[in-house]
XYZ file of C-alpha atoms in Angstrom:
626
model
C 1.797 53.281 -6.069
C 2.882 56.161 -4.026
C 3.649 58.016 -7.176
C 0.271 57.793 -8.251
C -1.197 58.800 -4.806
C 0.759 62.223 -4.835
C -0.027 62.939 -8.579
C -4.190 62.841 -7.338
C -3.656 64.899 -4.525
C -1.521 67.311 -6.528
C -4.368 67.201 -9.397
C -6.952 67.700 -6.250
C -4.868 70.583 -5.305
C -5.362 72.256 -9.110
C -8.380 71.394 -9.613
C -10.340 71.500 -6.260
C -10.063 75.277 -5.487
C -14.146 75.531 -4.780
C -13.311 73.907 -1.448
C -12.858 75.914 1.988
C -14.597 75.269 5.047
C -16.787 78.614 5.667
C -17.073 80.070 9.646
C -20.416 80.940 10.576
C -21.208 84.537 10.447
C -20.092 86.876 12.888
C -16.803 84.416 13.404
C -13.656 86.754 12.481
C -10.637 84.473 10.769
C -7.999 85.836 12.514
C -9.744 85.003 16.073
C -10.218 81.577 15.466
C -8.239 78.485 15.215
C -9.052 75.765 13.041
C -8.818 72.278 14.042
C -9.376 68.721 12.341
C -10.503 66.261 14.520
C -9.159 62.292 14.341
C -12.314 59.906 14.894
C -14.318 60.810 12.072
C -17.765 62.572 11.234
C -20.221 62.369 14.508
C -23.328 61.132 13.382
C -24.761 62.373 17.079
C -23.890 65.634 17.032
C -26.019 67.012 19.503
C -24.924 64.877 22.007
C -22.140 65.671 24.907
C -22.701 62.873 27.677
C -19.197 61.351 27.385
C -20.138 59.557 30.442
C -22.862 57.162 28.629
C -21.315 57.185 25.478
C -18.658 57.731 23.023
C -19.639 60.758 21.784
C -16.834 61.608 19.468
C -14.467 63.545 22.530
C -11.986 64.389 20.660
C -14.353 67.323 18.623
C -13.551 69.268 21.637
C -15.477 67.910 24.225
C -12.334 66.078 26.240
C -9.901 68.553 24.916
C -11.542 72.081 25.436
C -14.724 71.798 27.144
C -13.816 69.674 30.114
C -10.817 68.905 32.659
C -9.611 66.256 34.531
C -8.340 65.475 37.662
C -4.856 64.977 36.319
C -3.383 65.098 32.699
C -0.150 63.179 31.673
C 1.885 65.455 29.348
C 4.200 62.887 27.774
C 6.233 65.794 26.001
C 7.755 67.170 29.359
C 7.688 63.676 31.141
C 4.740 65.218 33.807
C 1.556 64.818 35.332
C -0.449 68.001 35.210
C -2.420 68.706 38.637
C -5.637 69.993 36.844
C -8.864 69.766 39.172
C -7.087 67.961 41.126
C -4.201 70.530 43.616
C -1.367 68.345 44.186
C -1.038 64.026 43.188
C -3.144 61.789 44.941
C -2.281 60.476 48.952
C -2.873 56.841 50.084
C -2.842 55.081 53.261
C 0.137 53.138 53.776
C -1.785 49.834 52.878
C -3.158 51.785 49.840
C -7.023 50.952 51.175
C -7.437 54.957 51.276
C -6.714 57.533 48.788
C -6.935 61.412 49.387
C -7.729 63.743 46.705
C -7.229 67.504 47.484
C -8.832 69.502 44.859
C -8.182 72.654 43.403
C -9.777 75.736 44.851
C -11.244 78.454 42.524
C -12.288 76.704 39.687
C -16.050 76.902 38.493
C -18.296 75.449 36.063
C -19.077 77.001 32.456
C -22.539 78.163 34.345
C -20.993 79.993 37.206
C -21.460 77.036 39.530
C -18.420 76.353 41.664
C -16.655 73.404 41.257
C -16.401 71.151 44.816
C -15.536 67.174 46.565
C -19.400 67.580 45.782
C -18.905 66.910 41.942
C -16.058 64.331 42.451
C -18.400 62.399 45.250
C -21.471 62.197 43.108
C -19.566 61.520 39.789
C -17.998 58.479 41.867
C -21.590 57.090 43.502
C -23.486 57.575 40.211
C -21.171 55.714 38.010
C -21.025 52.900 40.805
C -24.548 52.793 41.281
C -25.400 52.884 37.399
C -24.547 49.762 35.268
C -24.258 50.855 31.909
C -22.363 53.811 32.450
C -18.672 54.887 32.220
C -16.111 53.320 35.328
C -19.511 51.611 36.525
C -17.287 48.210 36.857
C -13.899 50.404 38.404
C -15.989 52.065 40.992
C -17.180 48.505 41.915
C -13.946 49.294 44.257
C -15.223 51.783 46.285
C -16.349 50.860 49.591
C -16.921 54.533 50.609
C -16.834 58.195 49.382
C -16.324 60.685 52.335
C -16.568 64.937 51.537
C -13.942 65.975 54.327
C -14.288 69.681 53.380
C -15.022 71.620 49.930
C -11.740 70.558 48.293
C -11.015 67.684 50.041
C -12.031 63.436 49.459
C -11.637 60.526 51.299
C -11.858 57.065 49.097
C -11.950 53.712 51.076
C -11.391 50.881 49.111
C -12.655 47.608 49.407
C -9.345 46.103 48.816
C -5.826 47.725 48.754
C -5.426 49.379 45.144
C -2.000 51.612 44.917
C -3.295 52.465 41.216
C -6.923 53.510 42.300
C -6.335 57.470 41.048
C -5.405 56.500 37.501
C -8.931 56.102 36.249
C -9.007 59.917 36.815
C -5.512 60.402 35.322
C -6.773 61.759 31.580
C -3.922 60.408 28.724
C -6.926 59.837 26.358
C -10.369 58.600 28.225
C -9.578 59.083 31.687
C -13.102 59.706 34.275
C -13.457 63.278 34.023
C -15.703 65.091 37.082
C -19.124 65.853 35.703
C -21.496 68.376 37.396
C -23.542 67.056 39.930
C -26.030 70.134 39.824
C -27.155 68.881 36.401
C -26.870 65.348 36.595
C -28.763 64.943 39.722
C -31.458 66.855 38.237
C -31.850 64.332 35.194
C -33.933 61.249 35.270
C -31.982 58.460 33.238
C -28.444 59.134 33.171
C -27.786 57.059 30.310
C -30.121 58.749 27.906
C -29.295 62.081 29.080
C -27.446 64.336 26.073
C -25.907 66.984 28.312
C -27.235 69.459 25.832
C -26.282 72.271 26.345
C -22.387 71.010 27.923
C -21.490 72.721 30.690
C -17.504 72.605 31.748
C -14.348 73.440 33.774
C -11.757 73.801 31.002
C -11.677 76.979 29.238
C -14.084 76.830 25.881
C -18.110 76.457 25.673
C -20.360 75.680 22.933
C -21.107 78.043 20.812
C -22.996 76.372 17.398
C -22.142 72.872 15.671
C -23.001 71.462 12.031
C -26.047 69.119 12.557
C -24.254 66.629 9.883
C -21.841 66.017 12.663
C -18.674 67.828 10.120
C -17.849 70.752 12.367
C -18.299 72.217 16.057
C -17.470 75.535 17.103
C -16.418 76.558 20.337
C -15.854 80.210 21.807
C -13.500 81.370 24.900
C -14.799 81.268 28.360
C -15.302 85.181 29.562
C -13.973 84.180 32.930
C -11.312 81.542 31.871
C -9.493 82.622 34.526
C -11.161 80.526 36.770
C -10.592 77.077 34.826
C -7.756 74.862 35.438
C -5.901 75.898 31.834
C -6.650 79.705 33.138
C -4.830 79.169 36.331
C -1.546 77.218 35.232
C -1.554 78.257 31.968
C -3.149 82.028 31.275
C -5.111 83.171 28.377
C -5.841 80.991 25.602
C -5.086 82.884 22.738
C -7.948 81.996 20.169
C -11.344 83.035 20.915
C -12.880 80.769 19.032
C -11.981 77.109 18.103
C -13.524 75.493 14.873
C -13.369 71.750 15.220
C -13.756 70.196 12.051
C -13.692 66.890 10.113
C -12.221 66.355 6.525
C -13.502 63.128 5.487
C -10.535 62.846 2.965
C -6.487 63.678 2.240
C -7.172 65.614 -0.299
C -9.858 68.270 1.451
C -7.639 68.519 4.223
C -4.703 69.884 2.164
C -6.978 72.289 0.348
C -7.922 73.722 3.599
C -4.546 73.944 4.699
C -3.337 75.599 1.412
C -6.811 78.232 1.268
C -5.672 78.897 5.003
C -8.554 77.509 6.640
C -6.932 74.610 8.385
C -4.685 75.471 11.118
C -3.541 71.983 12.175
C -4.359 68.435 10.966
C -2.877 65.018 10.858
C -2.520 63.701 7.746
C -0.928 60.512 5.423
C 3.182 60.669 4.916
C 2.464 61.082 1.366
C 0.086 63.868 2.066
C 2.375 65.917 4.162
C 5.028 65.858 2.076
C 2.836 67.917 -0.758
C 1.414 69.961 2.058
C 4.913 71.077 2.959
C 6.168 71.388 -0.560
C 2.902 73.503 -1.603
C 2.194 75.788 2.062
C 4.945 77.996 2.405
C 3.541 78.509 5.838
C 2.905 74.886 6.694
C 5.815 73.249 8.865
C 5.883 69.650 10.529
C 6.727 68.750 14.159
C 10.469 67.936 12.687
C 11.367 71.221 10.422
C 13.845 68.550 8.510
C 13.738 65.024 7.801
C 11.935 62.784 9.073
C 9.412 65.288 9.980
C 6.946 63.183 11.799
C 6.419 63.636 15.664
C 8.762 60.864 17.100
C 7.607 61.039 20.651
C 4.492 59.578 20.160
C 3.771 57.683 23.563
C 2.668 54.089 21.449
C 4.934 51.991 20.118
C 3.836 49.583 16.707
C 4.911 46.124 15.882
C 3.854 42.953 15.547
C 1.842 41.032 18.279
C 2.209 36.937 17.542
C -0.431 34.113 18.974
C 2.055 32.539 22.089
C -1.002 30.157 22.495
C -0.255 28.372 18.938
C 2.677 26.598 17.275
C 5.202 27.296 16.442
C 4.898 30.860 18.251
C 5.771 29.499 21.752
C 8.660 28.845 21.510
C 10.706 32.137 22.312
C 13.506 30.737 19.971
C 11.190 30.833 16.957
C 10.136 34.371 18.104
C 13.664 35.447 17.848
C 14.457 33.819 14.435
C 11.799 35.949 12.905
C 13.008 38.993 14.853
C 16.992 38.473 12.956
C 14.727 37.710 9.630
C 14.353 41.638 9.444
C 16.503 43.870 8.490
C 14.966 46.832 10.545
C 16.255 49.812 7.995
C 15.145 47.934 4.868
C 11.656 47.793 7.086
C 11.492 51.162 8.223
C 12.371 52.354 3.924
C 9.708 50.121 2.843
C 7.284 51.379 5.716
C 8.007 54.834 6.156
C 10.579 55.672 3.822
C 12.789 55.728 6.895
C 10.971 58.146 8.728
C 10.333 56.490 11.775
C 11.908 56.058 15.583
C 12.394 52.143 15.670
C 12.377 51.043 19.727
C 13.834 47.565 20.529
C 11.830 47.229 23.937
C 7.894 47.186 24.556
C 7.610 51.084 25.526
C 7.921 54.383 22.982
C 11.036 56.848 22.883
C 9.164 59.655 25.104
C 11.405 62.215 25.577
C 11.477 60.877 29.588
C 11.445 57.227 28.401
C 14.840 58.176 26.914
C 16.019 59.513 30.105
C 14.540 56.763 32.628
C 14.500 53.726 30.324
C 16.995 53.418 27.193
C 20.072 55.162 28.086
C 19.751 53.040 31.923
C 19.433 50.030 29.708
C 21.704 50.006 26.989
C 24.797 48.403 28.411
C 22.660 45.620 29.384
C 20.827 45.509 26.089
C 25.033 45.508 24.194
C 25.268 42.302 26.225
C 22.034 40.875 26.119
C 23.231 37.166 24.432
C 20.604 34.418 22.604
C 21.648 31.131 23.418
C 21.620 28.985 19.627
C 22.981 25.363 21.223
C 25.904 24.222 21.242
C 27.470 26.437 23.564
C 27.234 29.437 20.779
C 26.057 32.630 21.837
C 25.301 35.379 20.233
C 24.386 38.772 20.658
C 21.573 40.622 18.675
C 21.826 44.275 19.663
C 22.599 46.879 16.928
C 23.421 50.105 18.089
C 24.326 51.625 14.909
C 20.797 51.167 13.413
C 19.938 54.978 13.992
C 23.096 55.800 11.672
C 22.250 53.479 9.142
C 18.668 55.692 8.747
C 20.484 58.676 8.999
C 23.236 57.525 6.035
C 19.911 56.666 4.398
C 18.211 60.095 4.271
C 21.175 61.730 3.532
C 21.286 59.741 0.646
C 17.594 61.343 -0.309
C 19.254 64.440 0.087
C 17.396 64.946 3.470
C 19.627 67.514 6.114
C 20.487 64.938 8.970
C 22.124 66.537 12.243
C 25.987 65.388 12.783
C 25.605 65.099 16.765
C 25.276 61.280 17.573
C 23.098 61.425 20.331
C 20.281 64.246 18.348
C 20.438 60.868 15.665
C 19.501 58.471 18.376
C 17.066 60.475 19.256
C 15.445 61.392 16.263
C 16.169 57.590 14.677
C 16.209 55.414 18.115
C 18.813 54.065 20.176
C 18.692 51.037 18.424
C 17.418 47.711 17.114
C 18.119 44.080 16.480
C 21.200 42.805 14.139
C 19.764 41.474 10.714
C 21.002 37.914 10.867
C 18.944 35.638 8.518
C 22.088 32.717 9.254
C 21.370 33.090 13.286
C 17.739 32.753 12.753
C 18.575 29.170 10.471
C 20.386 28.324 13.845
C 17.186 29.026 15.786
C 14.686 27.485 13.967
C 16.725 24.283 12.649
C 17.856 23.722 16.594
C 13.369 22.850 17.182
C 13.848 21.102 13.955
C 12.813 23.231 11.181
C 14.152 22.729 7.498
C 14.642 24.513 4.473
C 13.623 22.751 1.479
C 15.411 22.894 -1.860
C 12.821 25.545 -2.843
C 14.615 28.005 -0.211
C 10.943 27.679 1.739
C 11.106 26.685 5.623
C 9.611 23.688 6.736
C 8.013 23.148 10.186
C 9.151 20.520 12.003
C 6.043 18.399 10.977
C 7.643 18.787 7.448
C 4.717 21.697 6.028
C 5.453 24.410 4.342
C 5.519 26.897 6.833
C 2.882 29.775 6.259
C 2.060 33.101 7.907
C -1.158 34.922 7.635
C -0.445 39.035 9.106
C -3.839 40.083 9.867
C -4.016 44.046 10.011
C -6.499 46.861 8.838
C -8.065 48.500 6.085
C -6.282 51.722 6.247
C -3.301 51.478 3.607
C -1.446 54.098 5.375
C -1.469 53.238 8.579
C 1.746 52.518 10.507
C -0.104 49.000 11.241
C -0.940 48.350 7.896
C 2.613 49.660 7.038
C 4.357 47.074 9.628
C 2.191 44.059 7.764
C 3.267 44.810 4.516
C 7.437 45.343 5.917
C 7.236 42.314 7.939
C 5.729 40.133 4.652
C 8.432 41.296 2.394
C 10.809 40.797 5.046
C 9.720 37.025 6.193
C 9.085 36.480 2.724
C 12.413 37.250 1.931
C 14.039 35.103 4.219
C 11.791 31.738 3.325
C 8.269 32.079 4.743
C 5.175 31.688 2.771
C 3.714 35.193 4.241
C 0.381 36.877 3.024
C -0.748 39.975 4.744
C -4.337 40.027 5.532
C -6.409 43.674 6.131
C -9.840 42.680 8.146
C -12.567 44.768 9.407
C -13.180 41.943 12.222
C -9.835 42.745 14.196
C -11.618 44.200 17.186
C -13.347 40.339 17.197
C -10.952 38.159 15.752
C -7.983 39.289 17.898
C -9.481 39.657 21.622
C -10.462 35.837 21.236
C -6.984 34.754 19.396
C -8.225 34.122 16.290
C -4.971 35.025 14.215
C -1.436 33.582 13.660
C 0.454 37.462 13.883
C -1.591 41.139 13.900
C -0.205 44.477 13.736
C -1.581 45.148 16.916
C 0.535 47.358 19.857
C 2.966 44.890 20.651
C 2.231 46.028 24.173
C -0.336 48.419 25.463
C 0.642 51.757 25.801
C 2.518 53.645 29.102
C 1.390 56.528 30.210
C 4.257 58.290 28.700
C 4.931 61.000 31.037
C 5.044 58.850 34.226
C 8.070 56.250 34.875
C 5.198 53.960 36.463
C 4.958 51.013 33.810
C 1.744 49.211 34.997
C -0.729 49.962 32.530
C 1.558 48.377 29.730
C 2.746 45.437 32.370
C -0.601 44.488 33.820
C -1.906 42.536 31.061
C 0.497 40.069 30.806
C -0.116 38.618 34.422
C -1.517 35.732 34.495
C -4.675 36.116 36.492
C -5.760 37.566 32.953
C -4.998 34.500 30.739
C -7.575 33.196 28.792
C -8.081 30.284 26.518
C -8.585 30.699 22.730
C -12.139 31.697 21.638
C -12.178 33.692 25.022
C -11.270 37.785 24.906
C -7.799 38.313 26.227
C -7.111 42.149 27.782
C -5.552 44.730 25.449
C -2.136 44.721 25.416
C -1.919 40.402 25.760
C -3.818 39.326 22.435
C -0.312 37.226 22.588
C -1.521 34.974 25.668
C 1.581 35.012 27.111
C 2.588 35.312 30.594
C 5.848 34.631 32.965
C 6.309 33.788 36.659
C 8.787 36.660 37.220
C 6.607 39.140 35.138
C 3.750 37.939 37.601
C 6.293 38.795 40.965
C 7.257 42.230 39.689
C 3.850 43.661 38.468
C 2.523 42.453 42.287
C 5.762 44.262 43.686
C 4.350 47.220 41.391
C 1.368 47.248 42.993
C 2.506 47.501 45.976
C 4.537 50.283 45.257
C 3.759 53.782 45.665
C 3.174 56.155 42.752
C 5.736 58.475 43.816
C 8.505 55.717 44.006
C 10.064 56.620 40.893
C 13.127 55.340 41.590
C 11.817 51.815 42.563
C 9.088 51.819 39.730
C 12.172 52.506 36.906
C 14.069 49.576 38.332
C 10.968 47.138 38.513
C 10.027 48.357 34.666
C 13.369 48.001 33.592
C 13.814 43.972 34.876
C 10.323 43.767 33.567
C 11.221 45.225 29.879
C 14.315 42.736 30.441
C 12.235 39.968 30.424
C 10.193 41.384 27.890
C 13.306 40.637 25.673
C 14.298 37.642 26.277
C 10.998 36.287 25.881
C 10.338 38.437 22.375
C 6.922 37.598 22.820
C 5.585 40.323 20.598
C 7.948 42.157 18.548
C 7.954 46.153 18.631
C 9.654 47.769 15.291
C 9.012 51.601 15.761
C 7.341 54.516 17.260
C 3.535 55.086 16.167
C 4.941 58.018 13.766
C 2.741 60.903 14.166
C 1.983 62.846 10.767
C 1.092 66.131 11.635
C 1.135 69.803 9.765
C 0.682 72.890 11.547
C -0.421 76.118 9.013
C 1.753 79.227 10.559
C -0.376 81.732 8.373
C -2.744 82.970 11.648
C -0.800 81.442 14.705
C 2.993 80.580 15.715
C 5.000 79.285 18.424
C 3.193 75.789 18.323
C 5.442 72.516 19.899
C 8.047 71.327 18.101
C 10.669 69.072 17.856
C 12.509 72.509 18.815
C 9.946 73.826 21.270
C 9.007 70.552 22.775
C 6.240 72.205 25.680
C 3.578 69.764 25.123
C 1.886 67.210 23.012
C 1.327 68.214 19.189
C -1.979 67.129 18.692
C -5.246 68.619 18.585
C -7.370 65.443 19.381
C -5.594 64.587 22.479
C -6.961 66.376 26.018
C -4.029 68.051 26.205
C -4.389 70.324 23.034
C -6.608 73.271 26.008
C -2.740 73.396 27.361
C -1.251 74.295 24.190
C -3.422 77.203 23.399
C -2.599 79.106 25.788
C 1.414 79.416 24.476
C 0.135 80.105 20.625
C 0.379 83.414 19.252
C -1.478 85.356 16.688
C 0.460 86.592 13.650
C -1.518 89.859 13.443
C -2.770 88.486 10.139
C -6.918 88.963 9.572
């Protein structure tokens, strides 16, 4: 199958050469960076109010026309003070929260940018059902201007975690401009047409068939957030675009007029073998940017047999054998993570390496008095001795293998998992198949998309062969109806996140913790919160996300030991099992423009979807080509 999907790029590639994606006139090449955007073709083109709406943000509306507050850069391990001067202040009973704002930044139009734009942002989306953080800033008791650059938020109730709606990752509540809003009669309908902004690009034409949207340097981006941290980004002009398929995107790439694009595994590899000036995030084997801050896996129903019981969540954990997973996934490409968070470079630092004696001795009682211990550390070897065997370059240095690879995962032990199971009375039947202890066959429906090569998708088809393999009557099942299906429990195991994802670049583990209190526990047929489609929930999780809470943000050290007890118990409980980093597949064309991040040159996050991409500009440089 893969085979087959190379050869029709590669006859795309021959045979395609009409294809290249034209600037509008006036544009020069060699000014202009060109971009392909992640969430498809926008079929409202025209419209910018990413405060009614999604709006499709990511064609350069959250990542070059507007800022935030604060920006988490997960490839440093930071939190950027954007519009925002410094991190937030609370009260010591976290009822109040301070933000100072910083001075000197103005709006695309020339308007300055004040507490005036926070405060009315705040009391329109509170006082406006319909539109976005209208339920959040339900919390706000009052909204005080205490100077220009200065506001005062009282609470209704104490909230340590208040600021993180305007912390952007992806979706975060940007500032929007109260000149123009307050000028416009139904928020909701508003288009925001023509966008005005604080980062450092305006509009400057877009396709009306929603495929492409150009944007052109701010004159004075000096006085924008990027500007002031960052100087000069280096493009004038940035052409968003959207290639509806694999094959168009490599084209572009190969005819120069793609600068940087995600695309499949199978599709990068030809990119890289046909672009001479194409390189990945990795310049060697595995390629694929491994510090993507979500981690994949396999989320199972806790709220159905046999899936509570924590011992039968374990057997099918020892049913895989992780590197045979990853080959048939990824072809080994891939991070694997034994814990609910991604290998961020500062998850590395403030999670794994604090964790792994514990994790070495970490035992699963089987009955009987055996123990047994499941931790592998020599996984991240086993993919190395695997791409060497491709013929891949693999770097000698232990730890740079852990890092590239993972620190580790779970011990393939098929016999331990028999212990498991037949301990709750499970049996195997002459036919090798397992038996539940009601004496059925035991069967396994994976429900997961429609995108064959997805790293969900991916992780259904791995897990089948693997549970297959070991006795299980498993069929993976793509659906459309996920986003329904799921919320309300309707499924046995989904490739969902086995846990939502961390911010990436903070130690503070709430946003992925939160959802498994059990305040939020709902009943089957009722929607569960991203991040628990599981249902499951634990006393002592419930003690140490309230000891979170009341926690301050810049606690670090106390935050890393509450995550770390939580992403103990996390462990013991297996309740959803994570296999391996969301593998990023991106190519970036060094034909026009150099010195983007890198595995090697690891400044800040590779992609150009993500709000974060205004920072990288900056830090690109032309190649003098035209």
């Amino acid at each position: 199958m893969k085979k087959l999907f190379l050869w029709a790029i590669l006859l795309a590639f021959f045979v395609g050469l009409s294809f290249a994606q034209e600037l509008p006139p006036g544009i020069p090449r060699h000014e202009t960076l060109i971009a392909q955007w992640l969430t498809g073709r926008a079929p409202n083109p025209g419209n910018f109010n990413i405060w009614a709406t999604w709006v499709w943000n990511d064609r350069g509306i959250q990542n070059l026309l507007l800022e935030p507050l604060w920006c988490v850069e997960y490839a440093t391990g930071e939190i950027i003070n954007a519009l925002a001067a410094e991190p937030p202040k609370y009260s010591a009973d976290f009822t109040e929260v301070t933000f100072v704002l910083r001075k000197g930044v103005y709006w695309s139009d020339g308007t300055p940018f004040t507490a005036d734009d926070v405060i009315y942002s705040i009391e329109l989306a509170k006082n406006t059902p319909g539109f976005g953080f209208h339920i959040e800033m339900q919390q706000v008791k009052e909204v005080i201007k205490v100077d220009d650059y200065t506001v005062l938020i009282k609470l209704n109730a104490p909230n340590s975690r208040f600021h993180i709606y305007f912390l952007d990752r992806w979706g975060g509540f940007r500032p929007l401009p109260k000149h123009v809003f307050e000028k416009v009669e139904d928020p909701l309908t508003f288009t925001f047409n023509p966008p005005i902004g604080t980062g450092p690009y305006v509009l400057h034409s877009y396709d009306p068939g929603g495929y492409w949207i150009l944007w052109v340097r701010r004159e004075d981006w000096q006085r924008t957030p990027t500007g002031m941290l960052y100087g000069m980004p280096q493009p004038k002009y940035v052409l968003m675009v959207f290639h509806p398929t694999a094959e168009r995107r490599i084209l572009a790439m190969a005819q120069h007029q793609l600068d940087i694009s995600d695309f499949s595994f199978e599709a990068l590899r030809v990119v890289l073998g046909r672009v001479n000036t194409a390189r990945a995030w990795r310049k060697n084997f595995p390629w694929v940017v491994n510090i993507d801050p979500c981690v994949t896996g396999l989320h199972l129903n806790n709220a159905i047999k046999p899936f509570d019981n924590p011992d039968v969540r374990w057997a099918l954990v020892l049913a895989i054998d992780i590197v045979e997973y990853a080959i048939n996934a990824f072809d080994g490409a891939v991070t694997v993570s034994p814990i609910h968070i991604p290998l961020t470079p500062a998850y590395y630092e403030w999670y794994f390496k604090k964790m792994e004696d514990w994790l070495k001795n970490f035992e699963l009682d089987l009955g009987n008095g055996e123990k047994f211990k499941p931790y592998d550390p020599t996984v991240p070897f086993k993919l190395a001795e695997h791409a060497k065997r491709r013929g891949y370059p693999v770097p000698d240095d232990p730890e740079m293998i852990r890092k590239i690879f993972g620190p580790g995962w779970w011990k393939y032990a098929p016999d331990v998992a028999e212990k498991l199971l037949k301990k709750h009375g499970f049996t195997r039947g002459r036919d090798g198949k397992w038996r539940l202890p009601n004496g059925e066959v035991w069967k396994i429906t994976i429900n997961t998309g429609t995108n064959p090569v997805g790293p969900a998708e991916r992780n259904a088809f791995a897990a089948a062969q693997a549970w297959s393999k070991f006795g299980i009557d498993v069929v993976a099942q793509p659906t459309e109806l996920a986003g329904t299906l799921h919320p309300q429990g309707q499924f046995e195991v989904s490739t969902d996140w086995p846990a939502a994802e961390p911010w990436g670049g903070h130690p503070d583990l709430y946003r992925t913790l939160n959802p498994f209190h059990s305040r939020y526990l709902r009943p089957l047929g009722e929607n569960a919160p991203w991040g628990n489609y599981a249902r499951w929930t634990n006393p002592a999780m419930d003690k140490i996300i309230e000891e979170i809470e009341r926690t301050a943000w810049g606690d670090t050290k106390k935050l890393i030991d509450l995550g770390i007890e939580a992403l103990k118990i996390l462990v013991k409980e297996m309740p959803t099992i994570p296999t391996f980093n969301f593998p990023g597949v991106i190519a970036f064309n060094e034909y026009y423009w150099t010195n983007w991040p890198t595995a090697e040159n690891m400044y800040a996050q590779p992609y150009p979807h993500w709000p974060n991409f205004k920072y990288m500009l900056p830090r690109l440089k032309p190649t003098g080509r035209r």
